[in-house]
Amino acid sequence: RAKEQGKNNYQMFTPEMKVMAFHRLILENSMRKALERNEFSLVYQPIVNSNNLQITGVEALLRWRHPEMGDVSPADFIPLAEETGMIVPIGEWVLRTASAQNKAWQDAGYPPIRMSVNLSARQFLQPNVNRNLVKTVKEALETTGLEAKWLVLEMTESIMQNYDNTIETLRQLQEIGVRISIDDFGTGYSSLSYLKRLPIDALKIDQSFVRDLTTDPDHAAIARAIIAMAHSLKLKVTAEGVETEGQAHYLRDLKCDKMQGYLFSKPLTASEFESLLRAGKPYMLASGSPGFVV
Ligand code: C2E
Ligand code: MG
Ligand code: MG
Ligand code: MG
């Protein structure tokens, strides 16, 4: 349509749009080089058992530090990486790096924990038999020596856009022995019957429901319903975005299995996370005082 309007087509772009398009182009070009330039890194956020507050798992979260732009938010670069397909090689790097890190912690003698890695829907769309998600996951496990049961793959409900193939891929992943968890649960469109058909092991309640848990009865009711429903389907439940002791106590009462959020820890560098493992102490909910003891 822009072409039809001939030389006036520039009018379709506001200055703001031009800046955005330019910004995108720069981001896209530098993202292509970011992998080989080692600009990506992972940070690790603990996931704790709701009953004893011991660390039972960790989520790997991707970070990108551009030499000039500085830290680029995942909210900005991950959608772009998905659109351009760059998320495929980047995702392979994440899987390998997170698996290697978990294996290194196990080899160092720390009690084994599960490593969660986020996957984009785009990573399911690789029809090539020589290079597909199942193969990528197998390779990451083989090259790092990590046992499959210590790897969790997190994905949102958007993976179901290509329903038939996705179910088959999930089955193959479960066959390898990795766990499947539905991320940001409650934000997409899902129903009990839909969940029942999915070969999955766990789900994470989106932080939007956790945020208002103690103040909004509707959100509390949703959280309660999600947990009850998940348990009836034999799924484990993690609450994300837990920031206050009030939320933690509430979630514990609702029998939510695991919790993750700033109350326990922000995402940490690998060496910071290792300090937590070395301390080996559970988090404490020091009710009455604002902090908690590590
Ligand atoms: P997510 O998987 O739902 O990850 C949780 C996000 O919530 C993370 O944001 C984390 O830092 C943040 N968070 C954790 N605890 C709290 C809390 O108590 N309060 C609040 N307000 N936020 C908390 P982050 O690291 O910016 O990541 C954003 C999203 O980017 C992730 O959401 C995930 O969808 C995506 N992402 C991150 N790493 C990867 C990756 O390696 N691959 C893919 N495909 N996506 C990734
Ligand atoms: Mg996640
Ligand atoms: Mg999430
Ligand atoms: Mg989220």
JSON list of N, CA, C and O and ligand atoms in Angstrom, two decimals, residues 42-43 45 59-63 73-75 77-79 82 87 90-91 93-95 117-121 123 154 156 183-184 204 206-207 211 240-244 247 260-267, ligand 1:
[
{"chain": "A", "resi": 42, "resn": "LEU", "atom": "N", "xyz": [23.57, -15.52, 31.25]},
{"chain": "A", "resi": 42, "resn": "LEU", "atom": "CA", "xyz": [22.40, -16.00, 31.97]},
{"chain": "A", "resi": 42, "resn": "LEU", "atom": "C", "xyz": [22.49, -15.56, 33.42]},
{"chain": "A", "resi": 42, "resn": "LEU", "atom": "O", "xyz": [23.58, -15.52, 34.00]},
{"chain": "A", "resi": 43, "resn": "VAL", "atom": "N", "xyz": [21.34, -15.21, 33.99]},
{"chain": "A", "resi": 43, "resn": "VAL", "atom": "CA", "xyz": [21.25, -15.01, 35.43]},
{"chain": "A", "resi": 43, "resn": "VAL", "atom": "C", "xyz": [20.31, -16.08, 35.96]},
{"chain": "A", "resi": 43, "resn": "VAL", "atom": "O", "xyz": [19.52, -16.66, 35.20]},
{"chain": "A", "resi": 45, "resn": "GLN", "atom": "N", "xyz": [17.62, -17.39, 39.00]},
{"chain": "A", "resi": 45, "resn": "GLN", "atom": "CA", "xyz": [16.75, -17.04, 40.13]},
{"chain": "A", "resi": 45, "resn": "GLN", "atom": "C", "xyz": [16.28, -18.31, 40.84]},
{"chain": "A", "resi": 45, "resn": "GLN", "atom": "O", "xyz": [15.73, -19.21, 40.21]},
{"chain": "A", "resi": 59, "resn": "GLU", "atom": "N", "xyz": [15.68, -20.83, 37.83]},
{"chain": "A", "resi": 59, "resn": "GLU", "atom": "CA", "xyz": [15.31, -20.49, 36.45]},
{"chain": "A", "resi": 59, "resn": "GLU", "atom": "C", "xyz": [16.42, -19.67, 35.82]},
{"chain": "A", "resi": 59, "resn": "GLU", "atom": "O", "xyz": [16.89, -18.69, 36.40]},
{"chain": "A", "resi": 60, "resn": "ALA", "atom": "N", "xyz": [16.83, -20.09, 34.63]},
{"chain": "A", "resi": 60, "resn": "ALA", "atom": "CA", "xyz": [17.83, -19.35, 33.86]},
{"chain": "A", "resi": 60, "resn": "ALA", "atom": "C", "xyz": [17.13, -18.24, 33.07]},
{"chain": "A", "resi": 60, "resn": "ALA", "atom": "O", "xyz": [16.16, -18.50, 32.36]},
{"chain": "A", "resi": 61, "resn": "LEU", "atom": "N", "xyz": [17.62, -17.01, 33.22]},
{"chain": "A", "resi": 61, "resn": "LEU", "atom": "CA", "xyz": [17.02, -15.88, 32.51]},
{"chain": "A", "resi": 61, "resn": "LEU", "atom": "C", "xyz": [18.09, -15.18, 31.68]},
{"chain": "A", "resi": 61, "resn": "LEU", "atom": "O", "xyz": [19.18, -14.90, 32.16]},
{"chain": "A", "resi": 62, "resn": "LEU", "atom": "N", "xyz": [17.74, -14.94, 30.44]},
{"chain": "A", "resi": 62, "resn": "LEU", "atom": "CA", "xyz": [18.71, -14.42, 29.47]},
{"chain": "A", "resi": 62, "resn": "LEU", "atom": "C", "xyz": [18.94, -12.92, 29.63]},
{"chain": "A", "resi": 62, "resn": "LEU", "atom": "O", "xyz": [18.01, -12.16, 29.85]},
{"chain": "A", "resi": 63, "resn": "ARG", "atom": "N", "xyz": [20.20, -12.53, 29.53]},
{"chain": "A", "resi": 63, "resn": "ARG", "atom": "CA", "xyz": [20.56, -11.11, 29.58]},
{"chain": "A", "resi": 63, "resn": "ARG", "atom": "C", "xyz": [21.44, -10.78, 28.39]},
{"chain": "A", "resi": 63, "resn": "ARG", "atom": "O", "xyz": [22.25, -11.59, 27.96]},
{"chain": "A", "resi": 73, "resn": "SER", "atom": "N", "xyz": [16.67, -4.90, 27.58]},
{"chain": "A", "resi": 73, "resn": "SER", "atom": "CA", "xyz": [15.69, -5.70, 28.32]},
{"chain": "A", "resi": 73, "resn": "SER", "atom": "C", "xyz": [15.19, -6.88, 27.49]},
{"chain": "A", "resi": 73, "resn": "SER", "atom": "O", "xyz": [14.95, -6.74, 26.28]},
{"chain": "A", "resi": 74, "resn": "PRO", "atom": "N", "xyz": [15.01, -8.04, 28.14]},
{"chain": "A", "resi": 74, "resn": "PRO", "atom": "CA", "xyz": [14.44, -9.19, 27.43]},
{"chain": "A", "resi": 74, "resn": "PRO", "atom": "C", "xyz": [13.10, -8.84, 26.78]},
{"chain": "A", "resi": 74, "resn": "PRO", "atom": "O", "xyz": [12.77, -9.34, 25.72]},
{"chain": "A", "resi": 75, "resn": "ALA", "atom": "N", "xyz": [12.35, -7.94, 27.43]},
{"chain": "A", "resi": 75, "resn": "ALA", "atom": "CA", "xyz": [11.05, -7.55, 26.87]},
{"chain": "A", "resi": 75, "resn": "ALA", "atom": "C", "xyz": [11.23, -6.89, 25.50]},
{"chain": "A", "resi": 75, "resn": "ALA", "atom": "O", "xyz": [10.33, -6.92, 24.68]},
{"chain": "A", "resi": 77, "resn": "PHE", "atom": "N", "xyz": [14.27, -7.41, 23.40]},
{"chain": "A", "resi": 77, "resn": "PHE", "atom": "CA", "xyz": [14.99, -8.18, 22.39]},
{"chain": "A", "resi": 77, "resn": "PHE", "atom": "C", "xyz": [14.42, -9.58, 22.15]},
{"chain": "A", "resi": 77, "resn": "PHE", "atom": "O", "xyz": [14.61, -10.13, 21.06]},
{"chain": "A", "resi": 78, "resn": "ILE", "atom": "N", "xyz": [13.71, -10.15, 23.11]},
{"chain": "A", "resi": 78, "resn": "ILE", "atom": "CA", "xyz": [13.20, -11.50, 22.86]},
{"chain": "A", "resi": 78, "resn": "ILE", "atom": "C", "xyz": [12.10, -11.52, 21.79]},
{"chain": "A", "resi": 78, "resn": "ILE", "atom": "O", "xyz": [12.16, -12.35, 20.88]},
{"chain": "A", "resi": 79, "resn": "PRO", "atom": "N", "xyz": [11.14, -10.59, 21.83]},
{"chain": "A", "resi": 79, "resn": "PRO", "atom": "CA", "xyz": [10.16, -10.57, 20.73]},
{"chain": "A", "resi": 79, "resn": "PRO", "atom": "C", "xyz": [10.83, -10.40, 19.36]},
{"chain": "A", "resi": 79, "resn": "PRO", "atom": "O", "xyz": [10.43, -11.04, 18.39]},
{"chain": "A", "resi": 82, "resn": "GLU", "atom": "N", "xyz": [12.45, -13.55, 18.32]},
{"chain": "A", "resi": 82, "resn": "GLU", "atom": "CA", "xyz": [11.44, -14.51, 17.87]},
{"chain": "A", "resi": 82, "resn": "GLU", "atom": "C", "xyz": [11.04, -14.22, 16.43]},
{"chain": "A", "resi": 82, "resn": "GLU", "atom": "O", "xyz": [10.98, -15.11, 15.59]},
{"chain": "A", "resi": 87, "resn": "ILE", "atom": "N", "xyz": [16.03, -16.43, 17.75]},
{"chain": "A", "resi": 87, "resn": "ILE", "atom": "CA", "xyz": [15.80, -17.11, 19.03]},
{"chain": "A", "resi": 87, "resn": "ILE", "atom": "C", "xyz": [16.21, -18.59, 18.93]},
{"chain": "A", "resi": 87, "resn": "ILE", "atom": "O", "xyz": [16.50, -19.21, 19.95]},
{"chain": "A", "resi": 90, "resn": "ILE", "atom": "N", "xyz": [20.04, -18.61, 19.55]},
{"chain": "A", "resi": 90, "resn": "ILE", "atom": "CA", "xyz": [20.20, -18.08, 20.91]},
{"chain": "A", "resi": 90, "resn": "ILE", "atom": "C", "xyz": [19.65, -19.09, 21.92]},
{"chain": "A", "resi": 90, "resn": "ILE", "atom": "O", "xyz": [20.27, -19.38, 22.94]},
{"chain": "A", "resi": 91, "resn": "GLY", "atom": "N", "xyz": [18.50, -19.66, 21.60]},
{"chain": "A", "resi": 91, "resn": "GLY", "atom": "CA", "xyz": [17.89, -20.66, 22.48]},
{"chain": "A", "resi": 91, "resn": "GLY", "atom": "C", "xyz": [18.76, -21.89, 22.67]},
{"chain": "A", "resi": 91, "resn": "GLY", "atom": "O", "xyz": [18.80, -22.48, 23.74]},
{"chain": "A", "resi": 93, "resn": "TRP", "atom": "N", "xyz": [21.99, -21.86, 22.57]},
{"chain": "A", "resi": 93, "resn": "TRP", "atom": "CA", "xyz": [23.06, -21.41, 23.47]},
{"chain": "A", "resi": 93, "resn": "TRP", "atom": "C", "xyz": [22.56, -21.43, 24.92]},
{"chain": "A", "resi": 93, "resn": "TRP", "atom": "O", "xyz": [23.27, -21.87, 25.84]},
{"chain": "A", "resi": 94, "resn": "VAL", "atom": "N", "xyz": [21.33, -20.96, 25.14]},
{"chain": "A", "resi": 94, "resn": "VAL", "atom": "CA", "xyz": [20.76, -20.92, 26.49]},
{"chain": "A", "resi": 94, "resn": "VAL", "atom": "C", "xyz": [20.66, -22.34, 27.05]},
{"chain": "A", "resi": 94, "resn": "VAL", "atom": "O", "xyz": [21.07, -22.60, 28.19]},
{"chain": "A", "resi": 95, "resn": "LEU", "atom": "N", "xyz": [20.14, -23.26, 26.25]},
{"chain": "A", "resi": 95, "resn": "LEU", "atom": "CA", "xyz": [19.99, -24.65, 26.71]},
{"chain": "A", "resi": 95, "resn": "LEU", "atom": "C", "xyz": [21.32, -25.26, 27.10]},
{"chain": "A", "resi": 95, "resn": "LEU", "atom": "O", "xyz": [21.45, -25.91, 28.15]},
{"chain": "A", "resi": 117, "resn": "VAL", "atom": "N", "xyz": [14.51, -23.68, 31.92]},
{"chain": "A", "resi": 117, "resn": "VAL", "atom": "CA", "xyz": [14.93, -22.87, 30.77]},
{"chain": "A", "resi": 117, "resn": "VAL", "atom": "C", "xyz": [13.67, -22.46, 30.01]},
{"chain": "A", "resi": 117, "resn": "VAL", "atom": "O", "xyz": [12.76, -23.28, 29.81]},
{"chain": "A", "resi": 118, "resn": "ASN", "atom": "N", "xyz": [13.60, -21.19, 29.61]},
{"chain": "A", "resi": 118, "resn": "ASN", "atom": "CA", "xyz": [12.44, -20.71, 28.86]},
{"chain": "A", "resi": 118, "resn": "ASN", "atom": "C", "xyz": [12.57, -21.02, 27.37]},
{"chain": "A", "resi": 118, "resn": "ASN", "atom": "O", "xyz": [13.64, -20.84, 26.79]},
{"chain": "A", "resi": 119, "resn": "LEU", "atom": "N", "xyz": [11.49, -21.47, 26.78]},
{"chain": "A", "resi": 119, "resn": "LEU", "atom": "CA", "xyz": [11.46, -21.72, 25.34]},
{"chain": "A", "resi": 119, "resn": "LEU", "atom": "C", "xyz": [10.41, -20.85, 24.69]},
{"chain": "A", "resi": 119, "resn": "LEU", "atom": "O", "xyz": [9.34, -20.62, 25.26]},
{"chain": "A", "resi": 120, "resn": "SER", "atom": "N", "xyz": [10.70, -20.36, 23.49]},
{"chain": "A", "resi": 120, "resn": "SER", "atom": "CA", "xyz": [9.72, -19.61, 22.70]},
{"chain": "A", "resi": 120, "resn": "SER", "atom": "C", "xyz": [8.98, -20.57, 21.77]},
{"chain": "A", "resi": 120, "resn": "SER", "atom": "O", "xyz": [9.54, -21.60, 21.36]},
{"chain": "A", "resi": 121, "resn": "ALA", "atom": "N", "xyz": [7.75, -20.20, 21.43]},
{"chain": "A", "resi": 121, "resn": "ALA", "atom": "CA", "xyz": [6.97, -21.01, 20.49]},
{"chain": "A", "resi": 121, "resn": "ALA", "atom": "C", "xyz": [7.75, -21.25, 19.20]},
{"chain": "A", "resi": 121, "resn": "ALA", "atom": "O", "xyz": [7.72, -22.33, 18.62]},
{"chain": "A", "resi": 123, "resn": "GLN", "atom": "N", "xyz": [10.70, -21.88, 18.72]},
{"chain": "A", "resi": 123, "resn": "GLN", "atom": "CA", "xyz": [11.67, -22.98, 18.79]},
{"chain": "A", "resi": 123, "resn": "GLN", "atom": "C", "xyz": [11.03, -24.34, 18.51]},
{"chain": "A", "resi": 123, "resn": "GLN", "atom": "O", "xyz": [11.72, -25.31, 18.28]},
{"chain": "A", "resi": 154, "resn": "GLU", "atom": "N", "xyz": [10.31, -24.45, 30.21]},
{"chain": "A", "resi": 154, "resn": "GLU", "atom": "CA", "xyz": [9.16, -23.59, 30.45]},
{"chain": "A", "resi": 154, "resn": "GLU", "atom": "C", "xyz": [8.69, -22.99, 29.13]},
{"chain": "A", "resi": 154, "resn": "GLU", "atom": "O", "xyz": [9.50, -22.49, 28.36]},
{"chain": "A", "resi": 156, "resn": "THR", "atom": "N", "xyz": [5.06, -20.85, 27.27]},
{"chain": "A", "resi": 156, "resn": "THR", "atom": "CA", "xyz": [3.72, -20.31, 27.50]},
{"chain": "A", "resi": 156, "resn": "THR", "atom": "C", "xyz": [2.71, -21.07, 26.64]},
{"chain": "A", "resi": 156, "resn": "THR", "atom": "O", "xyz": [3.09, -21.87, 25.78]},
{"chain": "A", "resi": 183, "resn": "ASP", "atom": "N", "xyz": [4.34, -21.79, 31.49]},
{"chain": "A", "resi": 183, "resn": "ASP", "atom": "CA", "xyz": [4.73, -20.53, 32.13]},
{"chain": "A", "resi": 183, "resn": "ASP", "atom": "C", "xyz": [3.60, -19.51, 32.04]},
{"chain": "A", "resi": 183, "resn": "ASP", "atom": "O", "xyz": [2.75, -19.60, 31.16]},
{"chain": "A", "resi": 184, "resn": "ASP", "atom": "N", "xyz": [3.60, -18.54, 32.94]},
{"chain": "A", "resi": 184, "resn": "ASP", "atom": "CA", "xyz": [2.64, -17.43, 32.91]},
{"chain": "A", "resi": 184, "resn": "ASP", "atom": "C", "xyz": [1.20, -17.93, 32.85]},
{"chain": "A", "resi": 184, "resn": "ASP", "atom": "O", "xyz": [0.34, -17.34, 32.17]},
{"chain": "A", "resi": 204, "resn": "LYS", "atom": "N", "xyz": [3.19, -22.66, 36.11]},
{"chain": "A", "resi": 204, "resn": "LYS", "atom": "CA", "xyz": [3.57, -21.50, 36.92]},
{"chain": "A", "resi": 204, "resn": "LYS", "atom": "C", "xyz": [2.45, -20.48, 36.85]},
{"chain": "A", "resi": 204, "resn": "LYS", "atom": "O", "xyz": [2.05, -20.05, 35.77]},
{"chain": "A", "resi": 206, "resn": "ASP", "atom": "N", "xyz": [0.94, -17.03, 36.84]},
{"chain": "A", "resi": 206, "resn": "ASP", "atom": "CA", "xyz": [1.49, -15.75, 36.43]},
{"chain": "A", "resi": 206, "resn": "ASP", "atom": "C", "xyz": [1.54, -14.76, 37.59]},
{"chain": "A", "resi": 206, "resn": "ASP", "atom": "O", "xyz": [0.67, -14.74, 38.46]},
{"chain": "A", "resi": 207, "resn": "GLN", "atom": "N", "xyz": [2.57, -13.91, 37.55]},
{"chain": "A", "resi": 207, "resn": "GLN", "atom": "CA", "xyz": [2.77, -12.98, 38.66]},
{"chain": "A", "resi": 207, "resn": "GLN", "atom": "C", "xyz": [1.65, -11.96, 38.80]},
{"chain": "A", "resi": 207, "resn": "GLN", "atom": "O", "xyz": [1.47, -11.39, 39.87]},
{"chain": "A", "resi": 211, "resn": "ARG", "atom": "N", "xyz": [0.47, -10.91, 42.52]},
{"chain": "A", "resi": 211, "resn": "ARG", "atom": "CA", "xyz": [0.63, -9.53, 42.97]},
{"chain": "A", "resi": 211, "resn": "ARG", "atom": "C", "xyz": [-0.53, -9.08, 43.86]},
{"chain": "A", "resi": 211, "resn": "ARG", "atom": "O", "xyz": [-0.34, -8.46, 44.89]},
{"chain": "A", "resi": 240, "resn": "GLU", "atom": "N", "xyz": [5.01, -17.39, 40.59]},
{"chain": "A", "resi": 240, "resn": "GLU", "atom": "CA", "xyz": [6.11, -16.50, 40.23]},
{"chain": "A", "resi": 240, "resn": "GLU", "atom": "C", "xyz": [5.80, -15.08, 40.70]},
{"chain": "A", "resi": 240, "resn": "GLU", "atom": "O", "xyz": [4.65, -14.71, 40.92]},
{"chain": "A", "resi": 241, "resn": "GLY", "atom": "N", "xyz": [6.84, -14.29, 40.92]},
{"chain": "A", "resi": 241, "resn": "GLY", "atom": "CA", "xyz": [6.65, -12.90, 41.32]},
{"chain": "A", "resi": 241, "resn": "GLY", "atom": "C", "xyz": [6.24, -12.73, 42.77]},
{"chain": "A", "resi": 241, "resn": "GLY", "atom": "O", "xyz": [5.55, -11.77, 43.11]},
{"chain": "A", "resi": 242, "resn": "VAL", "atom": "N", "xyz": [6.67, -13.64, 43.64]},
{"chain": "A", "resi": 242, "resn": "VAL", "atom": "CA", "xyz": [6.34, -13.51, 45.06]},
{"chain": "A", "resi": 242, "resn": "VAL", "atom": "C", "xyz": [7.25, -12.44, 45.68]},
{"chain": "A", "resi": 242, "resn": "VAL", "atom": "O", "xyz": [8.47, -12.57, 45.65]},
{"chain": "A", "resi": 243, "resn": "GLU", "atom": "N", "xyz": [6.65, -11.38, 46.16]},
{"chain": "A", "resi": 243, "resn": "GLU", "atom": "CA", "xyz": [7.44, -10.25, 46.66]},
{"chain": "A", "resi": 243, "resn": "GLU", "atom": "C", "xyz": [7.24, -9.97, 48.14]},
{"chain": "A", "resi": 243, "resn": "GLU", "atom": "O", "xyz": [8.05, -9.28, 48.75]},
{"chain": "A", "resi": 244, "resn": "THR", "atom": "N", "xyz": [6.14, -10.45, 48.72]},
{"chain": "A", "resi": 244, "resn": "THR", "atom": "CA", "xyz": [5.89, -10.13, 50.13]},
{"chain": "A", "resi": 244, "resn": "THR", "atom": "C", "xyz": [5.68, -11.40, 50.95]},
{"chain": "A", "resi": 244, "resn": "THR", "atom": "O", "xyz": [5.29, -12.45, 50.42]},
{"chain": "A", "resi": 247, "resn": "GLN", "atom": "N", "xyz": [2.10, -12.65, 50.73]},
{"chain": "A", "resi": 247, "resn": "GLN", "atom": "CA", "xyz": [1.83, -13.51, 49.57]},
{"chain": "A", "resi": 247, "resn": "GLN", "atom": "C", "xyz": [2.35, -14.93, 49.82]},
{"chain": "A", "resi": 247, "resn": "GLN", "atom": "O", "xyz": [1.68, -15.92, 49.51]},
{"chain": "A", "resi": 260, "resn": "GLN", "atom": "N", "xyz": [8.73, -18.43, 43.73]},
{"chain": "A", "resi": 260, "resn": "GLN", "atom": "CA", "xyz": [9.88, -17.76, 43.12]},
{"chain": "A", "resi": 260, "resn": "GLN", "atom": "C", "xyz": [9.57, -16.26, 43.12]},
{"chain": "A", "resi": 260, "resn": "GLN", "atom": "O", "xyz": [8.43, -15.87, 42.87]},
{"chain": "A", "resi": 261, "resn": "GLY", "atom": "N", "xyz": [10.53, -15.45, 43.44]},
{"chain": "A", "resi": 261, "resn": "GLY", "atom": "CA", "xyz": [10.28, -14.01, 43.40]},
{"chain": "A", "resi": 261, "resn": "GLY", "atom": "C", "xyz": [11.28, -13.23, 44.22]},
{"chain": "A", "resi": 261, "resn": "GLY", "atom": "O", "xyz": [12.13, -13.80, 44.91]},
{"chain": "A", "resi": 262, "resn": "TYR", "atom": "N", "xyz": [11.18, -11.90, 44.13]},
{"chain": "A", "resi": 262, "resn": "TYR", "atom": "CA", "xyz": [12.14, -11.02, 44.77]},
{"chain": "A", "resi": 262, "resn": "TYR", "atom": "C", "xyz": [12.18, -11.20, 46.28]},
{"chain": "A", "resi": 262, "resn": "TYR", "atom": "O", "xyz": [13.18, -10.88, 46.92]},
{"chain": "A", "resi": 263, "resn": "LEU", "atom": "N", "xyz": [11.09, -11.69, 46.90]},
{"chain": "A", "resi": 263, "resn": "LEU", "atom": "CA", "xyz": [11.11, -11.93, 48.34]},
{"chain": "A", "resi": 263, "resn": "LEU", "atom": "C", "xyz": [12.27, -12.86, 48.70]},
{"chain": "A", "resi": 263, "resn": "LEU", "atom": "O", "xyz": [12.94, -12.67, 49.71]},
{"chain": "A", "resi": 264, "resn": "PHE", "atom": "N", "xyz": [12.51, -13.83, 47.85]},
{"chain": "A", "resi": 264, "resn": "PHE", "atom": "CA", "xyz": [13.58, -14.79, 48.10]},
{"chain": "A", "resi": 264, "resn": "PHE", "atom": "C", "xyz": [14.88, -14.32, 47.48]},
{"chain": "A", "resi": 264, "resn": "PHE", "atom": "O", "xyz": [15.91, -14.28, 48.14]},
{"chain": "A", "resi": 265, "resn": "SER", "atom": "N", "xyz": [14.83, -13.95, 46.22]},
{"chain": "A", "resi": 265, "resn": "SER", "atom": "CA", "xyz": [16.03, -13.44, 45.57]},
{"chain": "A", "resi": 265, "resn": "SER", "atom": "C", "xyz": [15.71, -12.89, 44.19]},
{"chain": "A", "resi": 265, "resn": "SER", "atom": "O", "xyz": [14.84, -13.40, 43.50]},
{"chain": "A", "resi": 266, "resn": "LYS", "atom": "N", "xyz": [16.44, -11.86, 43.80]},
{"chain": "A", "resi": 266, "resn": "LYS", "atom": "CA", "xyz": [16.44, -11.42, 42.41]},
{"chain": "A", "resi": 266, "resn": "LYS", "atom": "C", "xyz": [17.24, -12.45, 41.61]},
{"chain": "A", "resi": 266, "resn": "LYS", "atom": "O", "xyz": [17.96, -13.26, 42.21]},
{"chain": "A", "resi": 267, "resn": "PRO", "atom": "N", "xyz": [17.16, -12.40, 40.30]},
{"chain": "A", "resi": 267, "resn": "PRO", "atom": "CA", "xyz": [18.05, -13.26, 39.50]},
{"chain": "A", "resi": 267, "resn": "PRO", "atom": "C", "xyz": [19.51, -12.90, 39.80]},
{"chain": "A", "resi": 267, "resn": "PRO", "atom": "O", "xyz": [19.85, -11.73, 39.94]},
{"chain": "B", "resi": 1, "resn": "C2E", "atom": "P1", "xyz": [9.31, -15.36, 32.72]},
{"chain": "B", "resi": 1, "resn": "C2E", "atom": "O1", "xyz": [9.85, -16.63, 32.20]},
{"chain": "B", "resi": 1, "resn": "C2E", "atom": "O2", "xyz": [7.91, -15.35, 33.19]},
{"chain": "B", "resi": 1, "resn": "C2E", "atom": "O3", "xyz": [10.32, -14.92, 33.87]},
{"chain": "B", "resi": 1, "resn": "C2E", "atom": "C1", "xyz": [9.95, -14.24, 35.02]},
{"chain": "B", "resi": 1, "resn": "C2E", "atom": "C2", "xyz": [10.28, -12.76, 34.93]},
{"chain": "B", "resi": 1, "resn": "C2E", "atom": "O4", "xyz": [9.85, -12.13, 36.13]},
{"chain": "B", "resi": 1, "resn": "C2E", "atom": "C3", "xyz": [11.77, -12.47, 34.82]},
{"chain": "B", "resi": 1, "resn": "C2E", "atom": "O5", "xyz": [11.91, -11.28, 34.06]},
{"chain": "B", "resi": 1, "resn": "C2E", "atom": "C4", "xyz": [12.17, -12.23, 36.27]},
{"chain": "B", "resi": 1, "resn": "C2E", "atom": "O6", "xyz": [13.34, -11.45, 36.42]},
{"chain": "B", "resi": 1, "resn": "C2E", "atom": "C5", "xyz": [10.94, -11.49, 36.76]},
{"chain": "B", "resi": 1, "resn": "C2E", "atom": "N1", "xyz": [10.74, -11.62, 38.21]},
{"chain": "B", "resi": 1, "resn": "C2E", "atom": "C6", "xyz": [11.16, -12.59, 39.03]},
{"chain": "B", "resi": 1, "resn": "C2E", "atom": "N2", "xyz": [10.73, -12.39, 40.31]},
{"chain": "B", "resi": 1, "resn": "C2E", "atom": "C7", "xyz": [10.01, -11.24, 40.28]},
{"chain": "B", "resi": 1, "resn": "C2E", "atom": "C8", "xyz": [9.31, -10.50, 41.29]},
{"chain": "B", "resi": 1, "resn": "C2E", "atom": "O7", "xyz": [9.24, -10.85, 42.46]},
{"chain": "B", "resi": 1, "resn": "C2E", "atom": "N3", "xyz": [8.66, -9.37, 40.87]},
{"chain": "B", "resi": 1, "resn": "C2E", "atom": "C9", "xyz": [8.70, -8.95, 39.58]},
{"chain": "B", "resi": 1, "resn": "C2E", "atom": "N4", "xyz": [8.05, -7.83, 39.27]},
{"chain": "B", "resi": 1, "resn": "C2E", "atom": "N5", "xyz": [9.36, -9.63, 38.59]},
{"chain": "B", "resi": 1, "resn": "C2E", "atom": "C10", "xyz": [10.01, -10.76, 38.95]},
{"chain": "B", "resi": 1, "resn": "C2E", "atom": "P2", "xyz": [13.01, -11.14, 32.91]},
{"chain": "B", "resi": 1, "resn": "C2E", "atom": "O8", "xyz": [14.28, -11.79, 33.35]},
{"chain": "B", "resi": 1, "resn": "C2E", "atom": "O9", "xyz": [13.03, -9.72, 32.50]},
{"chain": "B", "resi": 1, "resn": "C2E", "atom": "O10", "xyz": [12.42, -12.01, 31.74]},
{"chain": "B", "resi": 1, "resn": "C2E", "atom": "C11", "xyz": [11.23, -11.64, 31.10]},
{"chain": "B", "resi": 1, "resn": "C2E", "atom": "C12", "xyz": [10.75, -12.73, 30.18]},
{"chain": "B", "resi": 1, "resn": "C2E", "atom": "O11", "xyz": [11.65, -12.91, 29.09]},
{"chain": "B", "resi": 1, "resn": "C2E", "atom": "C13", "xyz": [10.62, -14.10, 30.83]},
{"chain": "B", "resi": 1, "resn": "C2E", "atom": "O12", "xyz": [9.46, -14.19, 31.59]},
{"chain": "B", "resi": 1, "resn": "C2E", "atom": "C14", "xyz": [10.62, -14.99, 29.61]},
{"chain": "B", "resi": 1, "resn": "C2E", "atom": "O13", "xyz": [9.34, -15.03, 29.04]},
{"chain": "B", "resi": 1, "resn": "C2E", "atom": "C15", "xyz": [11.55, -14.25, 28.68]},
{"chain": "B", "resi": 1, "resn": "C2E", "atom": "N6", "xyz": [12.87, -14.90, 28.72]},
{"chain": "B", "resi": 1, "resn": "C2E", "atom": "C16", "xyz": [13.89, -14.72, 29.60]},
{"chain": "B", "resi": 1, "resn": "C2E", "atom": "N7", "xyz": [14.94, -15.51, 29.29]},
{"chain": "B", "resi": 1, "resn": "C2E", "atom": "C17", "xyz": [14.58, -16.20, 28.18]},
{"chain": "B", "resi": 1, "resn": "C2E", "atom": "C18", "xyz": [15.23, -17.19, 27.36]},
{"chain": "B", "resi": 1, "resn": "C2E", "atom": "O14", "xyz": [16.36, -17.65, 27.60]},
{"chain": "B", "resi": 1, "resn": "C2E", "atom": "N8", "xyz": [14.54, -17.65, 26.26]},
{"chain": "B", "resi": 1, "resn": "C2E", "atom": "C19", "xyz": [13.28, -17.21, 25.97]},
{"chain": "B", "resi": 1, "resn": "C2E", "atom": "N9", "xyz": [12.68, -17.71, 24.90]},
{"chain": "B", "resi": 1, "resn": "C2E", "atom": "N10", "xyz": [12.63, -16.30, 26.72]},
{"chain": "B", "resi": 1, "resn": "C2E", "atom": "C20", "xyz": [13.27, -15.81, 27.82]}
]
